[in-house]
Amino acid sequence: MTILGSPTLARTEWRPLAQAHEEAADALTAGRRRRAGRGESHAIEDFLYDYYSTRPAQLRRWHPGAGVVLEDALEHAGWKLYRTDAGRTQVDVPAFMAARGSAVDFVERLLRATADRPARLGCFGMHEWAMAYRAGEDIRHPLPLRLGQDGTDAVVESHPIACSHFDAFRFFTPEAVPLNRIQPTRATQIDLEQPGCLHATMDLFKWSAKLTPAVPSALQLEAFALALDVRQVDMQASPYDVSGFGLPAIAVETPEGKREYVERQRDFAARGAALRARILDAITHLRELAEY
């Protein structure tokens, strides 16, 4: 069944859109694919692929989003959570909601709660430092510490730690855990997530991926591009020496570094807010289709 008012795209209309998406995804993932072919890795960029368990091929796959009907779309017809009726293919909304309804509920609650809070911009990226605090041989990333272990520990001990993001906090070293003024848990995630957090912004990719194929692929690809930008700044502001990647440090232990970090954080919060709103709009549209 095609819902009244659902846009229908002929193959000559949707195929150029899919091709443009594939080309954009290829450009974004070129480094990862090249390194994979050589058996190499990149400590900054590859983190996103590994942490979020995603592959370039997944990012390359074009989905128009729920409610868009494609004609002559044999490729999509064979994909999970799609349905084809009389040669017209679209996301199977009832099947999607049956399979992912609880995920939709959680993502919507989390993103609405986050959007309703003001951005807190005073953490100065101390979460990465807390993950390296007194780490010794158990350092999280295979990179040298810019200030050495003693210097890193001194920065942590001289700064307030107030990390609200559970999936960052859970990687704190045992010695750093009690230093955090906030003790987030998975159960309090919706209560604590705030839009100034770099990791909350990166996670917009995760949430858009969980809603695939019901949300347009363009949204997921934008979220991934934003996550790449955030990840770079996250590591520039970390205790690690990233000069080997041609990146200058954002020395958050200094007043100048703090100012730069807050500027970047404010920009990411604005970009994340716009993307978060679009994901929520996509969820609203999905629910409308499910109720039809």
Coordinates of C-alpha atoms in Angstrom, one line a residue:
M1 CA 0.0 0.0 0.0
T2 CA 1.2 3.5 -0.9
I3 CA 0.2 6.2 1.6
L4 CA -1.8 9.0 0.1
G5 CA 0.5 12.0 -0.4
S6 CA 3.8 10.0 -0.3
P7 CA 6.2 11.3 -2.9
T8 CA 6.9 8.8 -5.7
L9 CA 10.2 8.9 -7.5
A10 CA 10.9 7.3 -10.9
R11 CA 14.2 5.6 -11.3
T12 CA 15.4 8.6 -13.4
E13 CA 14.7 10.8 -10.5
W14 CA 16.0 8.8 -7.5
R15 CA 19.1 7.2 -9.1
P16 CA 21.0 10.6 -9.5
L17 CA 20.2 11.3 -5.8
A18 CA 21.6 7.9 -4.9
Q19 CA 24.7 8.4 -7.0
A20 CA 25.4 11.8 -5.5
H21 CA 25.1 10.2 -2.0
E22 CA 27.5 7.4 -3.0
E23 CA 30.0 9.8 -4.3
A24 CA 29.8 11.9 -1.1
A25 CA 30.2 8.8 1.1
D26 CA 33.2 7.6 -1.0
A27 CA 34.9 11.0 -0.6
L28 CA 34.3 10.9 3.2
T29 CA 35.5 7.3 3.7
A30 CA 38.4 7.4 1.2
G31 CA 41.0 7.4 3.9
R32 CA 39.5 4.5 5.8
R33 CA 39.2 2.4 2.7
R34 CA 42.8 3.2 1.6
R35 CA 44.2 2.3 5.0
A36 CA 42.2 -0.9 5.3
G37 CA 43.7 -2.0 2.0
R38 CA 47.2 -1.5 3.3
G39 CA 46.5 -2.9 6.8
E40 CA 47.1 0.5 8.3
S41 CA 45.1 2.5 11.0
H42 CA 44.6 6.1 12.0
A43 CA 44.3 6.7 15.7
I44 CA 41.9 9.7 15.3
E45 CA 39.6 8.9 12.3
D46 CA 39.4 5.2 12.6
F47 CA 38.0 5.5 16.1
L48 CA 34.6 6.4 14.8
Y49 CA 34.4 3.3 12.5
D50 CA 35.5 1.0 15.4
Y51 CA 33.6 2.6 18.2
Y52 CA 30.3 2.9 16.3
S53 CA 30.9 -0.4 14.5
T54 CA 30.3 1.1 11.0
R55 CA 31.7 0.4 7.6
P56 CA 32.2 2.6 4.5
A57 CA 29.7 0.3 2.6
Q58 CA 27.0 1.1 5.2
L59 CA 27.5 4.8 4.8
R60 CA 27.4 4.4 1.0
R61 CA 24.0 2.8 0.9
W62 CA 21.4 5.4 0.0
H63 CA 18.0 5.4 1.8
P64 CA 15.4 8.0 0.9
G65 CA 13.7 7.8 4.3
A66 CA 10.3 6.6 5.3
G67 CA 7.4 7.7 3.2
V68 CA 9.3 8.0 -0.1
V69 CA 8.2 5.5 -2.8
L70 CA 10.8 4.4 -5.4
E71 CA 9.9 3.0 -8.8
D72 CA 12.0 0.3 -10.3
A73 CA 14.2 -0.1 -7.2
L74 CA 15.3 -3.7 -7.3
E75 CA 18.3 -3.0 -5.1
H76 CA 16.1 -1.6 -2.3
A77 CA 13.5 -4.3 -2.7
G78 CA 16.0 -6.8 -1.4
W79 CA 17.0 -4.8 1.6
K80 CA 15.9 -5.4 5.2
L81 CA 12.8 -3.4 6.3
Y82 CA 11.7 -2.5 2.8
R83 CA 8.5 -3.7 1.0
T84 CA 7.5 -3.7 -2.6
D85 CA 3.9 -3.5 -3.9
A86 CA 3.1 -3.4 -7.6
G87 CA 6.7 -2.5 -8.5
R88 CA 6.9 0.3 -6.0
T89 CA 9.4 0.0 -3.1
Q90 CA 9.5 1.9 0.2
V91 CA 10.5 1.5 3.8
D92 CA 8.1 -0.9 5.5
V93 CA 7.1 1.4 8.3
P94 CA 5.0 -1.2 10.3
A95 CA 7.9 -3.7 10.1
F96 CA 10.4 -1.0 11.1
M97 CA 8.3 0.1 14.1
A98 CA 7.9 -3.6 15.2
A99 CA 11.6 -4.2 15.0
R100 CA 12.9 -0.8 16.2
G101 CA 10.0 0.8 18.1
S102 CA 11.8 0.7 21.4
A103 CA 14.9 2.3 19.9
V104 CA 12.8 5.0 18.3
D105 CA 11.2 5.7 21.7
F106 CA 14.6 6.0 23.4
V107 CA 16.3 8.1 20.8
E108 CA 13.3 10.5 20.7
R109 CA 13.3 10.9 24.5
L110 CA 17.0 11.4 24.7
L111 CA 17.2 13.9 21.9
R112 CA 14.2 15.9 23.0
A113 CA 15.6 16.1 26.6
T114 CA 19.0 17.1 25.3
A115 CA 17.5 19.8 23.0
D116 CA 15.6 21.3 25.9
R117 CA 18.7 21.9 28.0
P118 CA 21.2 24.8 27.6
A119 CA 24.7 23.9 26.5
R120 CA 27.3 23.7 29.2
L121 CA 30.6 24.9 27.9
G122 CA 32.9 24.7 30.9
C123 CA 34.3 21.2 30.8
F124 CA 37.3 22.0 28.7
G125 CA 37.5 18.5 27.4
M126 CA 38.8 17.0 30.7
H127 CA 37.1 13.7 29.9
E128 CA 40.0 12.6 27.7
W129 CA 42.5 13.6 30.4
A130 CA 40.6 11.7 33.0
M131 CA 40.8 8.6 30.7
A132 CA 44.6 8.9 30.9
Y133 CA 44.9 9.9 34.5
R134 CA 47.5 7.7 36.3
A135 CA 47.1 5.3 33.5
G136 CA 50.7 4.1 33.3
E137 CA 50.9 1.3 30.8
D138 CA 47.2 1.1 30.4
I139 CA 46.9 4.2 28.3
R140 CA 43.8 4.3 26.1
H141 CA 45.3 5.4 22.8
P142 CA 48.6 4.4 21.2
L143 CA 49.9 7.9 21.2
P144 CA 52.4 9.7 23.4
L145 CA 51.2 12.1 26.1
R146 CA 52.0 15.6 25.2
L147 CA 52.9 16.6 28.8
G148 CA 54.0 13.1 29.9
Q149 CA 52.2 11.1 32.6
D150 CA 53.1 13.5 35.5
G151 CA 52.1 16.5 33.5
T152 CA 48.8 14.9 32.5
D153 CA 48.0 14.0 36.1
A154 CA 48.8 17.5 37.3
V155 CA 46.3 19.0 34.8
V156 CA 43.6 16.6 36.0
E157 CA 44.3 17.4 39.6
S158 CA 44.2 21.2 39.0
H159 CA 40.9 21.2 37.1
P160 CA 37.3 20.5 38.1
I161 CA 36.0 17.4 36.3
A162 CA 32.3 17.6 35.5
C163 CA 31.6 15.1 32.7
S164 CA 27.9 14.3 32.2
H165 CA 28.3 11.8 29.4
F166 CA 28.1 8.2 30.5
D167 CA 29.9 6.7 27.5
A168 CA 32.8 9.0 28.2
F169 CA 32.8 8.5 31.9
R170 CA 32.8 4.8 31.7
F171 CA 36.3 5.0 30.3
F172 CA 37.8 7.1 33.1
T173 CA 40.6 5.4 34.9
P174 CA 39.6 4.0 38.3
E175 CA 41.6 6.8 40.0
A176 CA 39.7 9.5 38.0
V177 CA 36.2 8.2 38.7
P178 CA 35.8 9.8 42.1
L179 CA 37.1 13.1 40.8
N180 CA 34.1 13.6 38.6
R181 CA 31.5 15.9 40.2
I182 CA 28.8 14.1 38.2
Q183 CA 28.5 10.3 38.4
P184 CA 26.5 9.4 35.3
T185 CA 25.0 6.0 34.7
R186 CA 23.2 4.4 31.8
A187 CA 20.0 4.9 33.8
T188 CA 20.5 8.7 34.1
Q189 CA 21.6 9.3 30.5
I190 CA 18.4 11.0 29.5
D191 CA 18.5 13.1 32.6
L192 CA 22.1 14.3 32.1
E193 CA 22.8 14.5 28.4
Q194 CA 23.4 18.1 27.3
P195 CA 24.1 19.7 23.9
G196 CA 27.5 21.3 24.7
C197 CA 29.0 17.8 25.2
L198 CA 31.3 16.8 22.3
H199 CA 30.5 13.2 22.7
A200 CA 26.7 13.8 22.7
T201 CA 27.2 15.6 19.4
M202 CA 29.3 12.7 18.0
D203 CA 26.6 10.3 19.1
L204 CA 24.1 11.9 16.7
F205 CA 25.7 9.6 14.2
K206 CA 24.9 6.6 16.3
W207 CA 21.3 7.6 16.8
S208 CA 20.8 8.3 13.1
A209 CA 22.3 4.9 12.3
K210 CA 19.9 3.2 14.6
L211 CA 17.0 4.8 12.8
T212 CA 18.2 3.7 9.3
P213 CA 16.5 3.1 6.9
A214 CA 13.6 5.2 8.2
V215 CA 15.7 8.4 8.2
P216 CA 17.3 9.7 5.0
S217 CA 20.8 8.7 4.4
A218 CA 21.8 12.3 3.8
L219 CA 21.1 12.9 7.5
Q220 CA 23.3 10.0 8.6
L221 CA 26.1 11.1 6.4
E222 CA 26.0 14.7 7.7
A223 CA 26.0 13.3 11.2
F224 CA 29.1 11.2 10.4
A225 CA 30.9 14.2 8.9
L226 CA 30.1 16.2 12.0
A227 CA 31.4 13.4 14.2
L228 CA 34.7 13.4 12.3
D229 CA 35.1 17.1 12.9
V230 CA 34.3 16.7 16.6
R231 CA 36.6 13.7 17.0
Q232 CA 39.5 15.7 15.6
V233 CA 39.0 18.6 18.0
D234 CA 38.4 16.1 20.9
M235 CA 41.9 14.7 20.2
Q236 CA 43.5 18.1 19.7
A237 CA 42.3 19.0 23.1
S238 CA 43.3 15.7 24.6
P239 CA 46.5 15.0 26.5
Y240 CA 47.8 13.1 23.5
D241 CA 50.4 14.5 21.1
V242 CA 48.7 14.7 17.7
S243 CA 51.4 16.6 15.9
G244 CA 52.2 13.4 13.9
F245 CA 48.9 13.9 12.2
G246 CA 49.7 17.5 11.3
L247 CA 47.4 18.8 13.9
P248 CA 48.2 21.5 16.5
A249 CA 47.3 20.9 20.1
I250 CA 44.5 22.8 21.7
A251 CA 46.3 23.3 25.0
V252 CA 43.3 23.4 27.4
E253 CA 45.6 23.7 30.3
T254 CA 46.2 27.3 29.3
P255 CA 43.8 30.3 29.1
E256 CA 44.2 30.5 25.4
G257 CA 43.5 26.9 24.9
K258 CA 40.4 27.1 27.0
R259 CA 39.1 30.0 25.0
E260 CA 39.7 28.1 21.7
Y261 CA 38.0 24.9 23.1
V262 CA 34.9 26.8 24.1
E263 CA 34.7 28.5 20.7
R264 CA 34.9 25.1 19.0
Q265 CA 32.4 23.6 21.5
R266 CA 29.9 26.4 20.9
D267 CA 30.1 25.8 17.1
F268 CA 29.6 22.1 17.5
A269 CA 26.7 22.7 19.8
A270 CA 25.0 24.8 17.2
R271 CA 25.7 22.3 14.4
G272 CA 24.5 19.5 16.6
A273 CA 21.3 21.3 17.5
A274 CA 20.3 21.7 13.9
L275 CA 21.0 18.1 13.1
R276 CA 19.3 16.9 16.3
A277 CA 16.2 18.9 15.3
R278 CA 16.2 17.2 11.8
I279 CA 16.4 13.8 13.4
L280 CA 13.5 14.6 15.7
D281 CA 11.5 15.8 12.7
A282 CA 12.2 12.5 10.9
I283 CA 10.9 10.6 14.0
T284 CA 7.8 12.8 14.0
H285 CA 7.2 12.0 10.3
L286 CA 7.8 8.3 11.0
R287 CA 5.2 8.2 13.7
E288 CA 2.7 10.0 11.5
L289 CA 3.3 7.3 8.8
A290 CA 2.9 4.6 11.4
E291 CA -0.4 5.9 12.5
Y292 CA -1.9 6.3 9.0

